[in-house]
Amino acid sequence: MVPKSGANDSKTPPIVSLISGGVAGGIEAAASYPFEFAKTRVQLRSQKGIPTPRNPFLVVSQVYRQEGIRALYKGCGALVVGSIAKDGVRFLFFDSIKNAFADPETGTLSPLRNLLAGMTAGVVASIIAVTPTERIKTALIDDARTEKRFRSGLHATRIIYQENGIIGLYRGLAGTTLKQASATAFRMGTYNTLKDFEVARDIPQTTATNFVNGAVAGTVTTLCTQPFDVIKTRSQSAKGTSTVEAVKSVLIDYGVRGFWRGTTMRLGRTVFSGGILFTSYEAVAAILNPMFVKVHHKLDIDA
């Protein structure tokens, strides 16, 4: 049986997955950061007598008026660096798993295998890159509204390490890993299931198609994983706390509904960022794939 046109006839080289994912992650993080900033502010414990608005635009406008435009990008550098590493690793592992277990005739994975591949990629990314960079980003955002001890991402990293060692930088590892495993499973699993469905029916993979698929994947991801995101944020505040203590604090402050606090803000970001992430990845991969195919072909000839 001949594979359908557009199926995964040629496997994506690991270096292409790594570079494309890293570039896409950096673009997505920088473009959508104000939403991430607002979402994080809402999930952190409110200061006494100063309730945090639930509307993301009110949060952004309030911070802009009181602290200036630079405050909206507090922690952005840490997130961009982390996203480059995170998405490079996520796409590398996901594509590697997909290449290994895809149907040899169609080049696709079943929906369940798509989810499992995404989950594995999320766990690896959390341990290698996400937890420490998210810790710094969250600590910077929290510190900016309270003690204002941290001058920059590097300064925050040094202070946290001096005070708590490597454990301080990995505060919230359990919550972050749960979030990343589930988020990557749903985001990449949903996107690739939609893509495989379209390819099997010869639906052209255009920029618009990639963006819509990414936006749908972002929506599914947010609704399914929001509690893990809230727990992670509480764990990684400026002072830091354990995952169990974070869960207790959310229940004390807001009850069970508190685990979905910031959903609207995160949804606004993930719909937008999901479209950007996968569109950027496909665009960069489309440029790099032919280059590496030529190099690989030349090496085969020389050999």
Short mmCIF file of C-alpha atoms in Angstrom, two decimals:
data_model
loop_
_atom_site.label_atom_id
_atom_site.label_comp_id
_atom_site.label_asym_id
_atom_site.label_seq_id
_atom_site.Cartn_x
_atom_site.Cartn_y
_atom_site.Cartn_z
CA MET A 1 0.00 0.00 0.00
CA VAL A 2 1.37 3.41 -0.98
CA PRO A 3 1.22 6.09 1.73
CA LYS A 4 -1.25 8.89 1.14
CA SER A 5 0.11 12.12 -0.21
CA GLY A 6 1.30 14.32 2.62
CA ALA A 7 1.80 11.47 5.04
CA ASN A 8 5.01 11.22 6.96
CA ASP A 9 6.95 9.74 4.07
CA SER A 10 10.24 11.21 5.20
CA LYS A 11 10.92 11.34 8.88
CA THR A 12 11.77 14.69 10.40
CA PRO A 13 15.48 14.72 11.35
CA PRO A 14 16.02 15.20 15.11
CA ILE A 15 18.07 18.37 14.57
CA VAL A 16 15.19 19.90 12.58
CA SER A 17 12.71 19.05 15.35
CA LEU A 18 15.02 20.59 17.97
CA ILE A 19 15.74 23.82 16.08
CA SER A 20 12.19 24.31 14.78
CA GLY A 21 10.68 23.66 18.19
CA GLY A 22 13.12 26.02 19.90
CA VAL A 23 12.51 28.87 17.44
CA ALA A 24 8.74 28.37 17.61
CA GLY A 25 8.81 28.30 21.42
CA GLY A 26 10.77 31.54 21.65
CA ILE A 27 8.43 33.34 19.22
CA GLU A 28 5.31 32.07 20.99
CA ALA A 29 6.56 33.01 24.47
CA ALA A 30 7.56 36.56 23.51
CA ALA A 31 4.38 37.25 21.53
CA SER A 32 1.94 36.06 24.20
CA TYR A 33 3.77 37.07 27.40
CA PRO A 34 1.36 39.78 28.67
CA PHE A 35 -1.37 37.11 28.88
CA GLU A 36 1.00 34.85 30.82
CA PHE A 37 1.90 37.72 33.14
CA ALA A 38 -1.77 38.51 33.88
CA LYS A 39 -2.64 34.84 34.42
CA THR A 40 0.23 34.39 36.87
CA ARG A 41 -0.71 37.51 38.85
CA VAL A 42 -4.27 36.22 39.29
CA GLN A 43 -3.14 32.77 40.44
CA LEU A 44 -0.76 34.12 43.10
CA ARG A 45 -2.17 34.98 46.52
CA SER A 46 -3.69 38.45 46.62
CA GLN A 47 -2.11 41.07 48.85
CA LYS A 48 -4.25 41.99 51.86
CA GLY A 49 -6.79 44.64 50.94
CA ILE A 50 -5.70 44.64 47.27
CA PRO A 51 -7.84 42.13 45.36
CA THR A 52 -6.57 41.12 41.91
CA PRO A 53 -9.07 41.64 39.04
CA ARG A 54 -10.13 38.54 37.10
CA ASN A 55 -10.28 40.35 33.77
CA PRO A 56 -6.85 39.99 32.06
CA PHE A 57 -7.16 43.36 30.35
CA LEU A 58 -7.86 45.05 33.70
CA VAL A 59 -4.78 43.36 35.20
CA VAL A 60 -2.61 44.49 32.28
CA SER A 61 -3.95 48.07 32.30
CA GLN A 62 -3.64 48.32 36.09
CA VAL A 63 -0.02 47.16 36.08
CA TYR A 64 0.78 49.43 33.13
CA ARG A 65 -0.65 52.50 34.93
CA GLN A 66 0.99 51.76 38.25
CA GLU A 67 4.32 50.18 37.26
CA GLY A 68 4.93 50.98 33.58
CA ILE A 69 5.31 48.87 30.42
CA ARG A 70 8.50 47.16 31.64
CA ALA A 71 6.60 45.59 34.54
CA LEU A 72 4.37 43.68 32.07
CA TYR A 73 7.46 41.88 30.78
CA LYS A 74 8.92 41.04 34.20
CA GLY A 75 10.13 37.46 33.91
CA CYS A 76 9.74 37.42 30.12
CA GLY A 77 13.41 36.67 29.49
CA ALA A 78 13.31 33.61 31.73
CA LEU A 79 10.18 32.34 29.99
CA VAL A 80 11.58 32.88 26.49
CA VAL A 81 14.82 31.05 27.34
CA GLY A 82 12.82 28.30 28.99
CA SER A 83 10.41 28.07 26.06
CA ILE A 84 13.26 27.73 23.55
CA ALA A 85 14.66 24.82 25.56
CA LYS A 86 11.24 23.40 26.47
CA ASP A 87 9.75 23.37 22.99
CA GLY A 88 12.99 22.25 21.38
CA VAL A 89 13.03 19.24 23.72
CA ARG A 90 9.26 18.63 23.42
CA PHE A 91 9.25 18.57 19.63
CA LEU A 92 12.48 16.55 19.51
CA PHE A 93 11.12 13.81 21.77
CA PHE A 94 7.61 13.89 20.31
CA ASP A 95 8.85 13.61 16.71
CA SER A 96 11.36 10.92 17.70
CA ILE A 97 8.61 8.87 19.37
CA LYS A 98 6.26 9.46 16.45
CA ASN A 99 8.92 8.39 13.96
CA ALA A 100 9.56 5.22 15.96
CA PHE A 101 5.95 4.15 16.49
CA ALA A 102 4.07 5.61 13.51
CA ASP A 103 2.17 3.33 11.17
CA PRO A 104 4.71 2.48 8.43
CA GLU A 105 2.04 2.76 5.72
CA THR A 106 0.39 6.05 6.71
CA GLY A 107 3.05 7.71 8.86
CA THR A 108 0.45 8.45 11.58
CA LEU A 109 -0.13 7.53 15.22
CA SER A 110 -3.39 6.51 16.86
CA PRO A 111 -4.97 9.23 19.10
CA LEU A 112 -3.90 7.29 22.23
CA ARG A 113 -0.29 6.98 21.05
CA ASN A 114 -0.30 10.68 20.16
CA LEU A 115 -1.28 11.44 23.76
CA LEU A 116 1.32 9.07 25.22
CA ALA A 117 4.05 10.52 22.99
CA GLY A 118 3.12 14.02 24.12
CA MET A 119 3.07 12.97 27.78
CA THR A 120 6.57 11.50 27.56
CA ALA A 121 7.89 14.61 25.83
CA GLY A 122 6.29 16.79 28.53
CA VAL A 123 7.92 14.92 31.42
CA VAL A 124 11.38 15.19 29.84
CA ALA A 125 10.91 18.90 29.07
CA SER A 126 9.75 19.63 32.63
CA ILE A 127 12.85 18.07 34.19
CA ILE A 128 15.37 19.50 31.73
CA ALA A 129 14.07 23.04 31.21
CA VAL A 130 10.58 24.00 32.31
CA THR A 131 10.61 23.75 36.12
CA PRO A 132 13.64 25.99 36.84
CA THR A 133 12.74 28.63 34.24
CA GLU A 134 9.08 28.72 35.32
CA ARG A 135 10.24 29.03 38.93
CA ILE A 136 12.33 32.09 38.07
CA LYS A 137 9.57 33.66 35.96
CA THR A 138 6.93 33.18 38.66
CA ALA A 139 9.24 34.36 41.44
CA LEU A 140 10.05 37.53 39.47
CA ILE A 141 6.36 38.32 38.88
CA ASP A 142 5.50 37.69 42.54
CA ASP A 143 8.51 39.62 43.86
CA ALA A 144 7.71 42.63 41.64
CA ARG A 145 4.45 43.24 43.53
CA THR A 146 5.85 42.66 47.04
CA GLU A 147 9.45 42.84 48.25
CA LYS A 148 11.16 43.77 44.94
CA ARG A 149 14.36 41.90 45.87
CA PHE A 150 15.17 40.55 42.41
CA ARG A 151 16.83 42.85 39.86
CA SER A 152 16.81 40.37 36.97
CA GLY A 153 16.38 36.73 36.07
CA LEU A 154 20.06 35.99 36.75
CA HIS A 155 19.94 37.84 40.05
CA ALA A 156 16.83 35.92 41.10
CA THR A 157 18.48 32.63 40.13
CA ARG A 158 21.56 33.44 42.21
CA ILE A 159 19.56 34.52 45.28
CA ILE A 160 17.22 31.53 45.19
CA TYR A 161 20.16 29.16 44.75
CA GLN A 162 22.10 30.77 47.62
CA GLU A 163 19.11 30.56 49.96
CA ASN A 164 17.71 27.14 49.05
CA GLY A 165 20.19 25.40 46.78
CA ILE A 166 19.14 23.45 43.69
CA ILE A 167 15.91 22.45 45.47
CA GLY A 168 14.89 26.11 45.45
CA LEU A 169 15.13 26.24 41.66
CA TYR A 170 13.06 23.06 41.38
CA ARG A 171 10.22 24.19 43.65
CA GLY A 172 6.98 22.95 42.12
CA LEU A 173 8.63 20.10 40.19
CA ALA A 174 5.71 17.74 40.85
CA GLY A 175 3.05 20.27 39.86
CA THR A 176 5.04 21.47 36.85
CA THR A 177 5.68 17.92 35.63
CA LEU A 178 2.01 17.01 36.01
CA LYS A 179 1.09 20.14 34.09
CA GLN A 180 3.70 19.61 31.36
CA ALA A 181 2.93 15.91 30.93
CA SER A 182 -0.79 16.55 30.61
CA ALA A 183 -0.47 19.81 28.66
CA THR A 184 1.98 18.37 26.13
CA ALA A 185 -0.10 15.22 25.80
CA PHE A 186 -3.25 17.20 25.02
CA ARG A 187 -1.61 19.98 23.00
CA MET A 188 0.65 17.91 20.75
CA GLY A 189 -1.68 14.92 20.80
CA THR A 190 -4.68 16.99 19.69
CA TYR A 191 -2.70 18.90 17.06
CA ASN A 192 -1.19 15.79 15.51
CA THR A 193 -4.48 13.87 15.63
CA LEU A 194 -6.16 16.74 13.73
CA LYS A 195 -3.25 16.92 11.30
CA ASP A 196 -3.26 13.15 10.68
CA PHE A 197 -7.03 13.28 10.12
CA GLU A 198 -6.64 16.07 7.54
CA VAL A 199 -3.67 14.49 5.77
CA ALA A 200 -5.57 11.21 5.42
CA ARG A 201 -8.31 13.15 3.62
CA ASP A 202 -5.92 15.21 1.48
CA ILE A 203 -6.81 18.48 3.22
CA PRO A 204 -4.02 20.99 2.39
CA GLN A 205 -1.77 21.92 5.32
CA THR A 206 -1.70 25.71 4.93
CA THR A 207 -0.68 28.40 7.42
CA ALA A 208 -4.35 28.96 8.24
CA THR A 209 -4.94 25.23 8.81
CA ASN A 210 -1.89 24.98 11.08
CA PHE A 211 -3.00 28.03 13.08
CA VAL A 212 -6.56 26.75 13.58
CA ASN A 213 -5.32 23.28 14.57
CA GLY A 214 -2.93 24.86 17.07
CA ALA A 215 -5.67 27.09 18.50
CA VAL A 216 -8.01 24.09 18.96
CA ALA A 217 -5.18 22.17 20.63
CA GLY A 218 -4.56 25.14 22.95
CA THR A 219 -8.23 25.28 23.96
CA VAL A 220 -8.39 21.56 24.77
CA THR A 221 -5.14 21.80 26.72
CA THR A 222 -6.25 24.72 28.89
CA LEU A 223 -9.60 23.26 29.88
CA CYS A 224 -8.09 19.88 30.77
CA THR A 225 -4.97 21.01 32.65
CA GLN A 226 -5.82 24.28 34.44
CA PRO A 227 -5.70 22.82 38.01
CA PHE A 228 -2.09 21.71 37.48
CA ASP A 229 -1.18 25.20 36.28
CA VAL A 230 -2.70 26.84 39.37
CA ILE A 231 -0.85 24.45 41.71
CA LYS A 232 2.41 25.04 39.85
CA THR A 233 2.07 28.82 40.13
CA ARG A 234 1.37 28.71 43.88
CA SER A 235 4.36 26.38 44.41
CA GLN A 236 6.70 28.71 42.56
CA SER A 237 5.88 32.04 44.23
CA ALA A 238 8.77 34.20 45.42
CA LYS A 239 9.03 32.35 48.76
CA GLY A 240 8.19 28.97 47.27
CA THR A 241 6.14 26.19 48.80
CA SER A 242 5.52 22.47 48.44
CA THR A 243 2.92 21.04 46.08
CA VAL A 244 0.79 19.84 49.03
CA GLU A 245 0.91 23.29 50.67
CA ALA A 246 0.00 24.89 47.33
CA VAL A 247 -3.08 22.67 47.01
CA LYS A 248 -4.14 23.52 50.58
CA SER A 249 -3.69 27.27 50.01
CA VAL A 250 -5.89 27.21 46.90
CA LEU A 251 -8.64 25.32 48.75
CA ILE A 252 -8.44 27.71 51.72
CA ASP A 253 -8.54 30.82 49.53
CA TYR A 254 -11.13 29.86 46.91
CA GLY A 255 -12.35 26.30 47.39
CA VAL A 256 -12.42 23.76 44.55
CA ARG A 257 -13.31 26.48 42.02
CA GLY A 258 -9.93 28.06 42.73
CA PHE A 259 -8.21 25.32 40.72
CA TRP A 260 -9.67 26.90 37.58
CA ARG A 261 -8.65 30.43 38.55
CA GLY A 262 -7.05 32.25 35.62
CA THR A 263 -8.70 29.95 33.04
CA THR A 264 -9.97 32.86 30.93
CA MET A 265 -6.55 34.48 30.85
CA ARG A 266 -4.74 31.25 30.09
CA LEU A 267 -7.31 30.37 27.44
CA GLY A 268 -6.74 33.71 25.74
CA ARG A 269 -3.02 32.98 25.71
CA THR A 270 -3.09 29.31 24.71
CA VAL A 271 -5.51 29.78 21.81
CA PHE A 272 -3.29 32.55 20.46
CA SER A 273 0.01 30.89 21.39
CA GLY A 274 -1.04 27.45 20.17
CA GLY A 275 -1.67 28.88 16.73
CA ILE A 276 1.65 30.73 16.73
CA LEU A 277 3.63 27.77 18.09
CA PHE A 278 2.59 25.19 15.53
CA THR A 279 2.49 27.63 12.61
CA SER A 280 6.04 28.75 13.43
CA TYR A 281 7.22 25.17 13.89
CA GLU A 282 5.80 24.04 10.53
CA ALA A 283 7.26 27.10 8.78
CA VAL A 284 10.77 26.64 10.20
CA ALA A 285 10.67 22.88 9.60
CA ALA A 286 9.60 23.47 5.99
CA ILE A 287 12.73 25.62 5.49
CA LEU A 288 15.16 23.32 7.31
CA ASN A 289 13.96 19.90 6.12
CA PRO A 290 15.11 20.27 2.49
CA MET A 291 18.49 21.56 3.66
CA PHE A 292 19.15 18.59 5.92
CA VAL A 293 17.78 16.14 3.36
CA LYS A 294 20.34 17.47 0.85
CA VAL A 295 23.16 17.21 3.41
CA HIS A 296 22.10 13.67 4.33
CA HIS A 297 21.90 12.69 0.64
CA LYS A 298 25.36 14.13 -0.05
CA LEU A 299 26.85 12.24 2.91
CA ASP A 300 25.28 9.02 1.62
CA ILE A 301 26.83 9.62 -1.81
CA ASP A 302 30.28 10.43 -0.36
CA ALA A 303 30.12 7.35 1.81
#
